[in-house]
XYZ file of C-alpha atoms in Angstrom:
475
model
C 71.159 102.144 94.411
C 67.914 100.370 95.000
C 67.406 98.600 98.294
C 65.108 95.674 99.040
C 63.699 95.466 102.543
C 62.585 92.051 103.687
C 60.758 91.283 106.917
C 62.299 88.230 108.560
C 60.226 86.564 111.284
C 62.013 85.974 114.558
C 61.893 82.331 115.574
C 62.798 81.327 119.160
C 65.926 79.199 119.358
C 64.119 76.178 120.820
C 61.415 76.192 118.139
C 63.977 76.935 115.450
C 65.791 73.722 116.260
C 62.518 71.790 116.180
C 61.573 73.223 112.795
C 65.053 72.715 111.370
C 65.661 76.441 110.864
C 69.290 77.503 111.289
C 70.036 80.838 112.872
C 73.172 81.236 110.776
C 73.932 80.014 107.275
C 76.813 77.568 107.178
C 79.872 78.871 105.367
C 80.265 77.434 101.901
C 83.853 77.262 100.666
C 84.378 79.178 97.434
C 86.223 77.170 94.780
C 87.337 79.742 92.244
C 87.925 78.888 88.620
C 90.884 80.374 86.768
C 90.090 82.613 83.831
C 92.051 84.626 81.283
C 91.171 87.997 79.881
C 91.821 91.711 80.018
C 90.862 92.216 83.643
C 92.581 89.037 84.801
C 95.807 90.330 83.232
C 95.318 93.711 84.904
C 94.923 91.994 88.277
C 98.132 90.020 87.824
C 99.936 93.173 86.719
C 98.865 94.851 89.953
C 100.034 91.797 91.931
C 103.498 92.102 90.406
C 103.651 95.882 90.887
C 102.451 95.910 94.511
C 104.646 93.004 95.585
C 107.678 94.371 93.766
C 107.235 97.580 95.763
C 106.479 95.878 99.087
C 109.215 93.237 98.943
C 111.745 95.362 97.077
C 111.721 98.705 98.924
C 113.412 97.423 102.117
C 116.384 96.180 100.053
C 116.815 99.441 98.152
C 119.718 101.586 99.349
C 119.945 105.357 99.411
C 123.492 106.507 99.977
C 124.798 104.554 102.940
C 121.440 103.566 104.406
C 118.163 101.845 103.637
C 116.029 103.955 101.320
C 112.783 103.502 103.293
C 113.167 102.893 107.015
C 110.945 103.806 109.957
C 113.436 103.682 112.797
C 111.137 103.767 115.825
C 113.910 103.299 118.386
C 115.767 106.371 117.130
C 112.500 108.206 116.300
C 113.580 108.903 112.752
C 111.852 108.055 109.491
C 113.839 107.827 106.261
C 111.982 108.038 102.949
C 114.584 108.263 100.207
C 116.084 111.761 100.612
C 113.726 112.808 103.405
C 114.552 112.535 107.087
C 111.430 112.972 109.205
C 111.020 113.230 112.969
C 107.939 112.724 115.166
C 107.429 116.493 114.939
C 106.722 115.938 111.219
C 103.537 114.020 111.975
C 101.621 116.606 109.949
C 103.041 115.043 106.775
C 101.709 111.629 107.740
C 98.331 113.221 108.411
C 98.425 114.891 105.002
C 99.361 111.598 103.338
C 96.439 109.830 105.006
C 94.028 112.571 103.911
C 95.332 112.376 100.329
C 94.935 108.588 100.382
C 91.369 108.865 101.669
C 90.417 111.426 99.022
C 92.014 109.257 96.340
C 89.876 106.351 97.503
C 86.750 108.536 97.409
C 87.613 109.788 93.919
C 88.308 106.344 92.457
C 85.164 104.953 94.071
C 82.974 107.752 92.722
C 84.363 107.226 89.215
C 84.661 103.443 88.947
C 83.528 101.730 92.133
C 85.760 99.418 94.152
C 88.886 99.571 92.000
C 91.068 99.477 95.117
C 89.352 96.320 96.372
C 89.509 94.521 93.062
C 93.078 95.257 92.068
C 95.326 96.631 94.823
C 93.940 95.770 98.274
C 96.432 93.551 100.174
C 93.633 91.109 101.006
C 92.813 90.756 97.302
C 96.448 90.561 96.217
C 97.520 87.903 98.717
C 94.323 85.909 98.233
C 95.104 85.803 94.519
C 98.665 84.637 95.211
C 97.466 81.938 97.622
C 94.756 80.750 95.218
C 97.335 80.508 92.422
C 99.536 78.325 94.659
C 96.496 76.218 95.514
C 95.610 75.691 91.861
C 99.186 74.815 90.949
C 99.523 72.203 93.686
C 96.033 70.731 94.016
C 94.709 71.217 90.492
C 91.715 72.848 88.830
C 88.439 73.746 90.467
C 86.796 70.397 89.714
C 89.829 68.455 90.963
C 89.940 70.446 94.215
C 86.249 69.964 94.861
C 86.530 66.224 94.221
C 89.592 65.970 96.450
C 87.934 67.775 99.374
C 84.822 65.599 99.109
C 86.851 62.424 98.813
C 88.242 60.368 101.639
C 91.712 60.094 103.086
C 94.552 59.337 100.676
C 98.317 59.699 100.585
C 98.159 62.017 97.568
C 95.684 64.274 99.338
C 97.840 64.529 102.472
C 100.996 65.254 100.476
C 99.333 67.948 98.382
C 97.660 69.586 101.379
C 100.877 69.603 103.443
C 102.915 70.972 100.548
C 100.335 73.686 99.880
C 100.278 74.827 103.492
C 104.068 74.750 103.682
C 104.260 77.110 100.689
C 101.523 79.300 102.171
C 103.349 79.557 105.506
C 106.634 80.338 103.733
C 104.982 83.186 101.791
C 103.388 84.489 104.995
C 106.647 84.410 106.953
C 108.539 86.118 104.131
C 105.807 88.768 104.086
C 106.173 89.226 107.862
C 109.966 89.423 107.531
C 109.648 92.096 104.825
C 107.165 94.040 106.950
C 109.526 94.120 109.940
C 112.296 95.129 107.514
C 110.632 98.534 107.204
C 111.261 99.160 110.922
C 114.566 97.333 111.467
C 117.267 97.531 108.756
C 116.477 94.447 106.727
C 120.072 93.405 106.155
C 120.745 93.495 109.882
C 117.491 91.634 110.404
C 118.588 88.944 107.939
C 121.942 88.517 109.679
C 120.274 88.255 113.085
C 117.852 85.677 111.642
C 120.709 83.541 110.323
C 122.524 83.744 113.675
C 119.306 83.210 115.674
C 119.771 86.503 117.527
C 116.552 88.292 116.559
C 114.897 90.329 119.272
C 111.688 89.143 120.900
C 109.588 91.967 119.416
C 110.974 91.333 115.940
C 110.151 87.624 116.226
C 106.657 88.481 117.463
C 105.842 90.803 114.573
C 107.306 88.485 111.919
C 105.127 85.653 113.237
C 102.082 87.837 113.831
C 102.105 89.489 110.401
C 103.097 86.261 108.671
C 100.341 84.147 110.191
C 97.816 86.964 109.741
C 98.630 86.843 106.024
C 98.414 83.037 106.085
C 95.049 83.078 107.837
C 93.428 85.908 105.891
C 94.584 84.891 102.412
C 94.562 81.129 102.939
C 91.361 80.551 104.885
C 89.237 83.669 105.353
C 89.580 85.202 101.872
C 86.123 86.356 100.798
C 84.914 86.421 104.413
C 87.219 89.371 105.090
C 85.659 91.248 102.173
C 82.120 90.272 103.147
C 82.082 90.665 106.912
C 85.247 92.334 108.218
C 86.012 95.112 105.737
C 84.077 98.309 106.563
C 84.529 99.633 103.037
C 81.820 97.319 101.727
C 79.385 98.844 104.206
C 79.812 102.522 103.372
C 80.649 102.271 99.667
C 77.034 103.053 98.734
C 77.505 106.549 100.178
C 80.141 107.204 97.487
C 78.254 105.603 94.606
C 75.712 107.299 92.374
C 73.939 106.350 89.186
C 76.907 107.511 87.091
C 79.496 105.346 88.862
C 81.089 102.655 86.707
C 80.315 99.276 88.277
C 80.334 95.676 87.093
C 76.815 95.234 85.696
C 74.760 92.515 84.098
C 72.637 93.658 81.145
C 69.375 91.923 82.033
C 67.565 93.458 79.048
C 69.880 91.515 76.718
C 70.581 88.459 78.846
C 67.111 87.481 80.026
C 65.484 85.046 79.862
C 68.392 82.708 80.412
C 68.851 79.348 78.813
C 70.389 77.377 75.982
C 68.393 77.169 72.719
C 67.103 73.672 72.095
C 68.849 71.894 69.265
C 66.823 71.594 66.107
C 64.269 74.223 67.183
C 64.852 77.532 65.491
C 61.767 79.076 67.041
C 63.240 78.781 70.542
C 66.228 80.983 69.830
C 64.442 84.381 69.626
C 62.651 83.756 72.931
C 65.874 83.455 74.915
C 68.385 86.086 75.905
C 72.136 85.929 75.413
C 72.822 84.428 78.852
C 73.173 80.649 78.560
C 73.164 80.222 82.355
C 76.581 78.537 82.372
C 77.370 80.072 85.805
C 80.989 80.724 84.843
C 80.583 84.269 86.164
C 79.813 82.759 89.591
C 82.625 80.209 89.448
C 85.343 82.796 88.750
C 84.094 85.306 91.359
C 86.505 85.564 94.337
C 83.590 86.212 96.705
C 81.257 83.634 95.147
C 78.377 85.970 94.257
C 76.114 85.956 91.206
C 76.465 89.348 89.532
C 73.278 88.627 87.570
C 71.338 89.337 90.758
C 72.451 92.975 90.609
C 75.087 94.990 92.465
C 75.875 93.522 95.885
C 78.088 94.818 98.656
C 80.229 91.675 98.364
C 81.247 92.583 94.798
C 84.838 93.834 94.771
C 84.694 95.039 91.170
C 87.533 92.813 89.932
C 85.956 92.221 86.497
C 86.725 88.478 86.333
C 83.069 87.777 85.588
C 83.386 90.125 82.609
C 86.281 88.061 81.239
C 84.430 84.770 81.792
C 81.222 86.029 80.179
C 83.052 87.450 77.168
C 84.672 84.055 76.561
C 81.246 82.393 76.557
C 79.769 85.091 74.308
C 82.569 84.530 71.816
C 81.939 80.777 71.799
C 78.209 81.272 71.273
C 78.724 83.891 68.537
C 77.115 86.623 70.616
C 78.425 90.191 71.003
C 80.573 90.733 74.137
C 79.515 92.963 76.984
C 76.626 91.065 78.518
C 78.492 91.673 81.777
C 80.566 94.830 81.633
C 81.630 97.964 83.460
C 78.679 100.319 83.086
C 76.629 102.857 85.006
C 73.055 102.545 86.159
C 72.054 105.525 84.023
C 73.911 104.074 81.072
C 72.108 100.749 81.418
C 68.693 102.344 81.852
C 69.083 104.763 78.921
C 71.090 102.389 76.684
C 73.940 104.874 76.389
C 77.047 104.208 74.369
C 80.474 104.024 76.054
C 81.193 107.563 74.918
C 78.005 108.887 76.492
C 78.816 107.091 79.742
C 82.321 108.557 79.894
C 80.960 112.043 79.268
C 79.183 111.861 82.621
C 82.396 111.154 84.519
C 83.178 114.832 85.194
C 80.170 115.469 87.405
C 80.128 117.737 90.506
C 81.075 115.032 93.007
C 84.090 113.952 90.966
C 85.155 117.550 90.355
C 85.005 118.354 94.087
C 87.017 115.247 95.014
C 89.515 115.972 92.246
C 89.951 119.638 93.221
C 90.465 118.789 96.901
C 92.885 116.008 96.034
C 94.899 118.225 93.689
C 95.045 121.097 96.206
C 96.146 118.874 99.087
C 98.691 117.012 96.967
C 100.238 120.244 95.670
C 100.263 121.727 99.160
C 101.864 118.627 100.669
C 104.516 118.470 97.957
C 105.288 122.197 98.219
C 105.572 121.909 102.009
C 108.030 119.038 101.672
C 110.132 120.950 99.133
C 110.223 124.100 101.277
C 110.713 122.156 104.497
C 113.443 123.450 106.789
C 116.085 120.719 107.323
C 116.474 121.757 110.975
C 114.226 121.435 114.000
C 114.694 122.825 117.492
C 112.802 122.158 120.708
C 113.383 124.307 123.801
C 112.873 122.954 127.327
C 113.552 124.960 130.471
C 115.713 123.474 133.203
C 113.163 123.135 135.987
C 115.848 122.466 138.589
C 117.025 126.092 138.458
C 114.549 128.567 136.957
C 116.744 131.608 137.546
C 119.854 132.306 139.603
C 122.434 134.995 140.310
C 125.930 134.026 139.211
C 129.344 135.624 139.595
C 129.522 139.204 138.440
C 125.934 139.972 139.420
C 124.362 138.435 136.346
C 121.022 136.635 136.097
C 121.299 133.208 134.490
C 118.566 130.974 133.045
C 119.361 127.447 131.901
C 117.633 125.715 129.000
C 117.918 122.446 127.143
C 117.741 122.581 123.356
C 117.067 119.543 121.204
C 118.666 120.250 117.845
C 117.605 117.849 115.070
C 119.637 117.624 111.894
C 117.280 116.587 109.073
C 120.039 116.386 106.459
C 122.374 113.561 105.439
C 125.506 115.592 106.255
C 127.332 116.670 109.392
C 126.152 120.141 110.377
C 127.565 122.829 112.657
C 124.966 125.119 114.194
C 125.390 128.475 115.893
C 123.111 129.348 118.820
C 122.202 132.990 119.423
C 119.615 134.672 121.639
C 117.592 137.867 121.248
C 114.633 139.634 122.778
C 116.331 141.555 125.616
C 119.067 144.174 125.527
C 122.472 142.882 126.668
C 121.250 139.269 126.634
C 124.063 136.846 125.787
C 124.747 133.129 125.393
C 127.131 132.093 128.156
C 127.615 128.491 126.960
C 129.389 127.236 123.852
C 127.524 128.776 120.874
C 128.678 126.195 118.291
C 127.196 122.707 118.212
C 128.050 119.820 115.875
C 125.253 117.382 115.030
C 125.817 114.166 113.075
C 123.820 113.408 109.905
C 120.163 112.612 110.580
C 120.764 112.794 114.315
C 119.383 114.846 117.190
C 121.365 116.219 120.113
C 120.401 117.711 123.464
C 122.449 120.779 124.390
C 122.469 122.728 127.656
C 122.342 126.472 126.938
C 122.868 129.211 129.520
C 121.526 132.720 128.927
C 122.803 135.609 131.064
C 121.552 139.141 131.616
C 123.159 141.843 133.764
C 121.265 142.458 136.988
C 118.927 145.453 136.623
C 118.878 145.311 132.809
C 115.233 144.187 132.837
C 112.294 144.460 135.205
C 111.395 141.548 137.449
C 109.081 138.942 135.889
C 109.056 136.872 132.721
C 110.245 138.158 129.376
C 109.969 136.649 125.912
C 113.276 135.743 124.339
C 114.143 133.915 121.149
C 116.719 131.263 120.374
C 118.084 131.656 116.868
C 119.745 128.479 115.622
C 121.241 128.484 112.145
C 123.636 126.250 110.265
C 126.945 127.711 109.186
C 126.318 126.674 105.569
C 123.146 128.777 105.570
C 120.769 125.925 104.706
C 118.822 125.963 107.955
C 117.576 128.651 110.326
C 115.047 128.259 113.131
C 113.822 130.758 115.730
C 112.137 129.362 118.850
C 110.404 131.372 121.565
C 111.226 130.898 125.263
C 110.780 132.780 128.542
C 113.564 134.449 130.546
C 112.792 134.854 134.254
C 114.115 137.829 136.233
C 113.779 137.287 139.996
C 112.528 140.037 142.293
């Protein structure tokens, strides 16, 4: 990607004010124009899919519980048939790594697909802009209304728009909290005004963050706050599909003068209608080349193709293309043949290996976890009968959806036995702390510490865990 370096003179603040030079450019509100086309339909399809998943998952039931629930108070995470504990953090780490590699792969192949079609900022901005267009009118009407003076119609439309925006934001915040508190219980507590303080805080915080980001900040989040725009160039190369303007065909811009046939061959296909700028969510002109503000949504492609059809010109003046493809005038087939290049193959191989490994680990995962903690109040003691006793606390976690009975055994030393109750019942998806006493006849082992093992297994044979501990023999 070519870079242009420009030397900007530094002007002192006092002199800058005298000369009329602003230190910062004033923000210009972006009034987007609605457009129809292939990529616009794809964006709306992704809006429906992402919001169906986000709003719908908390209401989906799995057995007798919520299908997806991150119960922080009980330290249990339910994802359909999986029951995960904090000790399963490795799976979250693996999921984050897979997500990052997926982002790298998609970016190397086709640029900022995530930003243009599935990023929450993009999705909610599109929803909020649709509400704005429905209530206030088209782009021209909105611009005229904002420039006009006070009127009753303007106040009514603005108030109604913000009321709908706030309602969408609060519903989004409610759905977000529903992933951490059972959403049906949360709804009942909302109706009875008995919601907890933290639940109220997060509903309001997430709701008004959505309202602020999608209603007011919009393209500013993509331009200035999102770090992805800053490091995307490290994942691009000259064979990455990006939204591109074909300057060789489009320039020079202009509309042929009526009645002058000789002016037509001197002009390119671009009629300088600026529709590509008006439909852009970030307000950039793609004809100036690839910019970090471009989110790759393809709306400018739809707008330009409409104009090309009206002017009887071939489509594709603005299109998804690669820098090599543009420079060498490659066909679409030639461009696609360069997709499987080393960078893409490496990303794809790593992604496939990690995904298979993560899935295999989840399938082979033991539905039982055990943590062993020594009782520090009594490291070792002599009990009746001349036996040495060590006391431990075992946390037994049942990662199944059924009641389980576990048997506790110990090994590692001759004549070592479990003096406490060896059978423990643990409720479905619950954890239980159990005090376990191990005894060893006096003189059966030398003084010092000895490795022993707790063997915990379910009576149905589905789970078996062996955990190491230390048995202390006093001098």
